[in-house]
Short mmCIF file of C-alpha atoms in Angstrom, two decimals:
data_model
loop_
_atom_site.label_atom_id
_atom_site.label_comp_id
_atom_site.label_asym_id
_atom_site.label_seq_id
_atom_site.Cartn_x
_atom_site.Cartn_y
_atom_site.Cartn_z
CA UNK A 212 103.75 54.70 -8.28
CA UNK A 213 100.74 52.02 -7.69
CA UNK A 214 102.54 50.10 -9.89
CA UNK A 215 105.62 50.10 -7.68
CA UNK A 216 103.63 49.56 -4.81
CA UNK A 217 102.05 46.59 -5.74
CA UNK A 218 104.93 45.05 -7.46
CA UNK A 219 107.67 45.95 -5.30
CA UNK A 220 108.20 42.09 -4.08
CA UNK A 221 109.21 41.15 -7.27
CA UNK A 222 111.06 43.86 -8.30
CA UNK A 223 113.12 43.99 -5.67
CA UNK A 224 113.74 40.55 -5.73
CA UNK A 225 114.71 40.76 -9.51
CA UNK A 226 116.68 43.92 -8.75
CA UNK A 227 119.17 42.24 -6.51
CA UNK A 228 119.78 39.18 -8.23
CA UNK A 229 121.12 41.53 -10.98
CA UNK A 230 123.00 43.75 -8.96
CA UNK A 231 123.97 41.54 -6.17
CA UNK A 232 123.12 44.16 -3.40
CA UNK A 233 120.16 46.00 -2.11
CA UNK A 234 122.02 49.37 -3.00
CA UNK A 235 122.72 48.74 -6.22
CA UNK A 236 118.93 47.32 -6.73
CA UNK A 237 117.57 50.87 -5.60
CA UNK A 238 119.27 52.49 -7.77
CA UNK A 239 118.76 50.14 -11.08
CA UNK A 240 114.66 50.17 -9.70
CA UNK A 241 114.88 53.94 -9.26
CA UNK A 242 116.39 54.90 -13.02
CA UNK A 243 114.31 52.47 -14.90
CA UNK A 244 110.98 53.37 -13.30
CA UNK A 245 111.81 57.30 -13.49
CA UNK A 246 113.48 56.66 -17.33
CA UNK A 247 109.83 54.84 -18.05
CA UNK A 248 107.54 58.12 -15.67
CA UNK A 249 109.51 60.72 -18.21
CA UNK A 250 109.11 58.48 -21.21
CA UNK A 251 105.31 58.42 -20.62
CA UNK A 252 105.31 54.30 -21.26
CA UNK A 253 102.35 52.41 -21.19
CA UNK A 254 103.40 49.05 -21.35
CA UNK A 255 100.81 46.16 -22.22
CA UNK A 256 102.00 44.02 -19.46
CA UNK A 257 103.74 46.15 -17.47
CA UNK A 258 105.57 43.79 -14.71
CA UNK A 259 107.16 41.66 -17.69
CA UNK A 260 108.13 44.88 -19.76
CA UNK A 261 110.01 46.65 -16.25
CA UNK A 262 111.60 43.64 -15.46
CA UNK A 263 113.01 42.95 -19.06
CA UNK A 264 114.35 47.03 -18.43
CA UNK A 265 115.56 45.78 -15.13
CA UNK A 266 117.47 43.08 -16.69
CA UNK A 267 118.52 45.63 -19.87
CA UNK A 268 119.80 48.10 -17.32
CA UNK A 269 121.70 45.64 -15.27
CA UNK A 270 123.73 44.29 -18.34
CA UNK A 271 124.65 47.90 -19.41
CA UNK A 272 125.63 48.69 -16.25
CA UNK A 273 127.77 45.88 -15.85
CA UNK A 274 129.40 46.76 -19.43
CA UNK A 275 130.14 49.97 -18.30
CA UNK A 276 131.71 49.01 -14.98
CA UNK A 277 133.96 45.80 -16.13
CA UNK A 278 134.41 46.42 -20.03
CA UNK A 279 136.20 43.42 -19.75
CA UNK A 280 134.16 40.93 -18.45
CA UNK A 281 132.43 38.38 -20.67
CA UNK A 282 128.84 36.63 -20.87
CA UNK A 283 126.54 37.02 -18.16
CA UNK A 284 126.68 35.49 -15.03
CA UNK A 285 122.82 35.36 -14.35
CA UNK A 286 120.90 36.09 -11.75
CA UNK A 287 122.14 35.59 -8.49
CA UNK A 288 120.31 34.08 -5.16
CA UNK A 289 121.30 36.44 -3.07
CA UNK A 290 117.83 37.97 -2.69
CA UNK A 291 116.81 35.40 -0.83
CA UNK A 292 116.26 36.42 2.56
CA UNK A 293 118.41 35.00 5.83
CA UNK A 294 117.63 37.90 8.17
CA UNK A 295 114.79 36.67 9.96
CA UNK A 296 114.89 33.03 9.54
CA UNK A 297 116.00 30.61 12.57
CA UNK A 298 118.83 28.12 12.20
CA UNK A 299 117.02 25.39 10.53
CA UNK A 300 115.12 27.92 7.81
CA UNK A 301 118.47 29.23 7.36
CA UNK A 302 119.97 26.08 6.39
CA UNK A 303 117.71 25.10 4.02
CA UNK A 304 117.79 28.98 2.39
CA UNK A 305 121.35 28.54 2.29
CA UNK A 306 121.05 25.17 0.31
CA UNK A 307 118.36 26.53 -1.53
CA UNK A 308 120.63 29.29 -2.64
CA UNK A 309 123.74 27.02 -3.36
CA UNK A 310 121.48 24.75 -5.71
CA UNK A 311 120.33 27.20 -7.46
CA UNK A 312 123.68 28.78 -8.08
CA UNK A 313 124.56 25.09 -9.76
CA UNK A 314 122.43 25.74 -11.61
CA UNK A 315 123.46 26.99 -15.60
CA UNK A 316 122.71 30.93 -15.89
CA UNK A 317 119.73 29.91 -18.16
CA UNK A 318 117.84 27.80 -16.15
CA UNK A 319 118.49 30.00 -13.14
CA UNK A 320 117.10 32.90 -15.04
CA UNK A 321 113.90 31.42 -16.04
CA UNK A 322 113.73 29.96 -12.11
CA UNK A 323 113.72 33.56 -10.08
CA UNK A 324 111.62 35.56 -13.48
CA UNK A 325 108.68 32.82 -13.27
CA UNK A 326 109.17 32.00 -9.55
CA UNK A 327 110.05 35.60 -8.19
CA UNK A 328 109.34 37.55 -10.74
CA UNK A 329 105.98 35.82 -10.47
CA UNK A 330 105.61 35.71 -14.46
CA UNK A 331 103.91 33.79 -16.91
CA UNK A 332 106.00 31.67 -19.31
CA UNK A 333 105.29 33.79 -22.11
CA UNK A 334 106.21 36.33 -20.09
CA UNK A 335 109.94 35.28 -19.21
CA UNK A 336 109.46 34.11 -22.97
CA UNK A 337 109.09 38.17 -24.25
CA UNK A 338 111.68 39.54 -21.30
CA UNK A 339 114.39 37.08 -22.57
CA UNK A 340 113.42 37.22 -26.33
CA UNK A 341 113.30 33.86 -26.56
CA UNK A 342 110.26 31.23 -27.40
CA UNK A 343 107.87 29.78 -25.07
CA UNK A 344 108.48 26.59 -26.19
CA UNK A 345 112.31 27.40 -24.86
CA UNK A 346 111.83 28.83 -21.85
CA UNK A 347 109.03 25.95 -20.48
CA UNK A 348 111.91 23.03 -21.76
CA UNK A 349 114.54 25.53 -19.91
CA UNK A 350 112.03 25.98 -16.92
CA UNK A 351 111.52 22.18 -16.47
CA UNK A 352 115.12 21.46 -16.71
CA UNK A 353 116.01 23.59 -14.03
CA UNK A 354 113.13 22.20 -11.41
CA UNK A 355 114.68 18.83 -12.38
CA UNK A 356 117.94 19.56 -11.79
CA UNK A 357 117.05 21.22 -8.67
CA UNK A 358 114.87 18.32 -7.06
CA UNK A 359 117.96 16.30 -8.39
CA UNK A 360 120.38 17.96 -6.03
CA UNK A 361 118.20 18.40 -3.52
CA UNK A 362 117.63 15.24 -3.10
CA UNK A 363 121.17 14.11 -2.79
CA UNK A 364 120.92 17.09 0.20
CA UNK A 365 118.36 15.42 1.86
CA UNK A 366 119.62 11.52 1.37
CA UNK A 367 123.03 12.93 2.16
CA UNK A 368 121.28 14.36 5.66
CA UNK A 369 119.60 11.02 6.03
CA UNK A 370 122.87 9.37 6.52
CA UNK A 371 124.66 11.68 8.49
CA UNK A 372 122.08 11.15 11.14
CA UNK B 1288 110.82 15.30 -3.97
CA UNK B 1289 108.57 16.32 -6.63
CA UNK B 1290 109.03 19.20 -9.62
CA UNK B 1291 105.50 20.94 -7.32
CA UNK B 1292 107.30 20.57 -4.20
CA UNK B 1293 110.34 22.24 -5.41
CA UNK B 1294 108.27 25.40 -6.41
CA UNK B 1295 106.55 25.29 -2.69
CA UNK B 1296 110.29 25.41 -1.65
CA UNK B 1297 111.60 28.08 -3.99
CA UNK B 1298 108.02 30.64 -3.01
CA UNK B 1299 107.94 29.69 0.44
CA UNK B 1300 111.83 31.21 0.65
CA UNK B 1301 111.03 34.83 1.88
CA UNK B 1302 113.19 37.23 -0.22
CA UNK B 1303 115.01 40.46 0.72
CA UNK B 1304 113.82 43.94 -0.19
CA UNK B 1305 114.63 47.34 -0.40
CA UNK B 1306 116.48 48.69 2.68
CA UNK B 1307 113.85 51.24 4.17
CA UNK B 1308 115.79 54.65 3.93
CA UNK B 1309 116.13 53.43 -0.38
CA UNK B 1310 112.58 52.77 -0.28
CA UNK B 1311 111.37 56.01 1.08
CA UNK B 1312 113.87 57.79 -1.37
CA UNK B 1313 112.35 55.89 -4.57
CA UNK B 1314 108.61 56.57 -3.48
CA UNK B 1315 109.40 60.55 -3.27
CA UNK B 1316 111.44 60.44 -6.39
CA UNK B 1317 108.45 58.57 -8.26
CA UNK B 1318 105.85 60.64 -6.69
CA UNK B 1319 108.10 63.51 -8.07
CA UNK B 1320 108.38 62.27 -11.35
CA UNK B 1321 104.99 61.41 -11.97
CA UNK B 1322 103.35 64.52 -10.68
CA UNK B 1323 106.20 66.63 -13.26
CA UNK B 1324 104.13 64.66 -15.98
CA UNK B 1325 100.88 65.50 -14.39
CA UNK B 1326 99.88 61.81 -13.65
CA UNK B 1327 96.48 61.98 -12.84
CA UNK B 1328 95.10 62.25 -9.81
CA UNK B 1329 97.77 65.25 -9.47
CA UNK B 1330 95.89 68.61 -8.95
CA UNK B 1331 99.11 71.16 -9.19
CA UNK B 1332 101.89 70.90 -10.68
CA UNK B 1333 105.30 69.17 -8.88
CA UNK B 1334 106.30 70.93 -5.80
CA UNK B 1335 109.45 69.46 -3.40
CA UNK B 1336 107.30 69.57 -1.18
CA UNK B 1337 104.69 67.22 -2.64
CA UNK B 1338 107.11 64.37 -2.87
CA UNK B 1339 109.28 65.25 -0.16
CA UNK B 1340 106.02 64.63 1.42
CA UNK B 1341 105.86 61.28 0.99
CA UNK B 1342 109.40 60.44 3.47
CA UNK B 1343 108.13 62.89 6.34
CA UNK B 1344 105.72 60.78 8.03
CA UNK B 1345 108.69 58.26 8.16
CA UNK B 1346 111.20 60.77 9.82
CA UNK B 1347 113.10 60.46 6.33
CA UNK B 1348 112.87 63.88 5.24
CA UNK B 1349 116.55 64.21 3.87
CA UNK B 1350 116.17 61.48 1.66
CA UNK B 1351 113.06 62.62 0.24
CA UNK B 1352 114.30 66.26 -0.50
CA UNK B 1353 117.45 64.80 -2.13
CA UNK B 1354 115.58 62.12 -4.14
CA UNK B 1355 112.72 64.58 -4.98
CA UNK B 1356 114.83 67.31 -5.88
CA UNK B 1357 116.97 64.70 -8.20
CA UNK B 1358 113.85 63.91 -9.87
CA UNK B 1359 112.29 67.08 -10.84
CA UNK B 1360 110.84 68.78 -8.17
CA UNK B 1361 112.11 72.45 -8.05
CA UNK B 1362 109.89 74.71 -6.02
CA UNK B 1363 109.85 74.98 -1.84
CA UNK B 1364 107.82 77.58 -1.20
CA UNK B 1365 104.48 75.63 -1.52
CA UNK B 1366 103.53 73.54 1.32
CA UNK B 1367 101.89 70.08 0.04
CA UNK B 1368 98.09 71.25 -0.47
CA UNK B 1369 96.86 68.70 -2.01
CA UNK B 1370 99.84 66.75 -2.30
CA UNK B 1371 100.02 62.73 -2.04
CA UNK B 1372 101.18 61.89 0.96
CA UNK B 1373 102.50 58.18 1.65
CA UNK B 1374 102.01 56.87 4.77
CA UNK B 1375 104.18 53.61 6.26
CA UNK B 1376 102.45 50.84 7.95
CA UNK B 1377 105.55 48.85 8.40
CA UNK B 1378 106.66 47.15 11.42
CA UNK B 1379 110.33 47.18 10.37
CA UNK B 1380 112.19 49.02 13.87
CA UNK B 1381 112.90 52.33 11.64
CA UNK B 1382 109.35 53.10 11.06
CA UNK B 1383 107.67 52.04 14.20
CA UNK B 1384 110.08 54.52 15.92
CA UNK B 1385 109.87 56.70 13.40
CA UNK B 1386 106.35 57.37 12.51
CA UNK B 1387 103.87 59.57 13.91
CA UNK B 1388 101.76 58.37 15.25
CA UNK B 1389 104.02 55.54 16.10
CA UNK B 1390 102.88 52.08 13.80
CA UNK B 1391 101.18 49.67 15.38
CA UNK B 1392 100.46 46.07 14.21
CA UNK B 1393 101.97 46.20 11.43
CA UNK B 1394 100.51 44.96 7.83
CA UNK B 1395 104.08 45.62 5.47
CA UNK B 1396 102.42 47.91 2.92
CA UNK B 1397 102.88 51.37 1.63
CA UNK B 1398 99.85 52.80 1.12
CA UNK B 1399 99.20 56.21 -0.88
CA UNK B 1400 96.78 58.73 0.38
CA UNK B 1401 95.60 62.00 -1.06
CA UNK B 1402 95.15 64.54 1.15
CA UNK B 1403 93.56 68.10 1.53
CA UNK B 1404 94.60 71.47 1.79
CA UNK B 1405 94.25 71.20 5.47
CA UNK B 1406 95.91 68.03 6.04
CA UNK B 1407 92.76 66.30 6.34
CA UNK B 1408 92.89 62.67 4.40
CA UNK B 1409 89.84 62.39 1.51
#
């Protein structure tokens, strides 16, 4: 319950970008964290091992409700937030959102876990099962290739003015 | 445009959460849930009440008797003695006009509060 409390930033964050809606993130957040309550889990590093559950959860879901669909599409921006924002925080949200949508389903994944999901890289390393080493390489490719477009955005703003 | 600048984009980007009505549902269903394995902290066993509890201050007492009774909860006949009680300081619209006493300020935080018997907080 604490544990939700204090983590429920990230998790809903993490929630949507699986599901894609807020509805769907509810009810992926609600089974895992009642599935873990029942299962009396003490995880070592909790946030890491609920968001790997999370991500788990999502995929079987997603098996179950298109058999037929193939690979994984990654996480998706959508969880970042437009409500509130005025028309110039909105714009750069929105090109925030569409570069990291270029982005290759690996690199975005490693992104919104260490960014959003506010992990360590050893962390995203034990929630993906794959090695540090990996996921920093993967991590660094995908801030590069996000300045990269960017920075077109902003050049390509420059001249339009 | 540096790699550090890019992160100070990507946190700086507020990001969505839970709508309000989901939120107060998952709280009750947790508080359900962990008081059905006797978390500690806990004095009595689950009650409906208990977690159903934790949506009434919010005026979301439908969705905390569903999600409660979905999670475990199976008794109404106790009132919350003892119970945890969660009480919103949001300044999201739905609970300012919602809570009693109505919110003011407004720090966005659940915060969890055990109560006694007679209401009183500890």
């Amino acid at each position: 319950m604490r544990f939700y409390l204090e983590h429920r930033r990230a998790l809903a964050a993490y929630a949507i970008a699986l599901t894609g809606g807020a509805a769907d993130a509810h009810d992926l957040i609600q089974d895992v964290l009642l599935r873990l309550i029942r299962g009396g889990a003490a995880p070592q590093h909790p946030r890491a091992y609920i968001l790997r559950c999370l991500r788990t959860a999502a995929a079987d879901r997603r098996r179950v409700r298109r058999p037929e669909a193939r690979g994984d599409a990654g996480p998706d921006p959508a969880f970042l937030d437009v409500g509130g924002a005025d028309a110039e925080a909105r714009e750069l949200i929105g090109l925030l959102q569409t570069a990291l949508r270029s982005l290759p389903a690996a690199q975005r994944e490693v992104l919104v876990l260490r960014v959003y999901g506010e992990l360590t890289f050893q962390e995203v390393a034990d929630v993906l099962g794959r090695p540090f080493g990996t996921i920093a390489s993967t991590y660094a490719r995908g801030i590069e290739a996000l300045r990269i477009t960017l920075g077109l955005e902003v050049e390509d703003e420059r001249r339009a003015h | 445009m540096n790699a550090e600048r890019i992160e100070g984009l990507l946190r700086g980007v507020p990001t969505r959460g839970l709508a309000a009505e989901h939120e107060a549902a998952l709280i009750a269903a947790l508080c359900a849930a962990a008081a059905a394995r006797g978390a500690r902290g806990w004095r009595r066993p689950v009650r409906l009440w208990t977690a159903a509890a934790a949506c009434t201050c919010v005026g979301l007492l439908s969705a905390g008797l569903t999600a409660a009774w979905h999670a475990g909860a199976s008794r109404f006949d106790e009132p919350f003695p003892a119970a945890v009680a969660v009480r919103a300081h949001l300044d999201a619209p739905l609970f300012a006009a919602r809570a009693d006493p109505p919110v003011r300020g407004g720090f966005a935080e659940w915060r969890v509060l055990d109560v006694k018997p007679n209401g009183g907080n500890e």
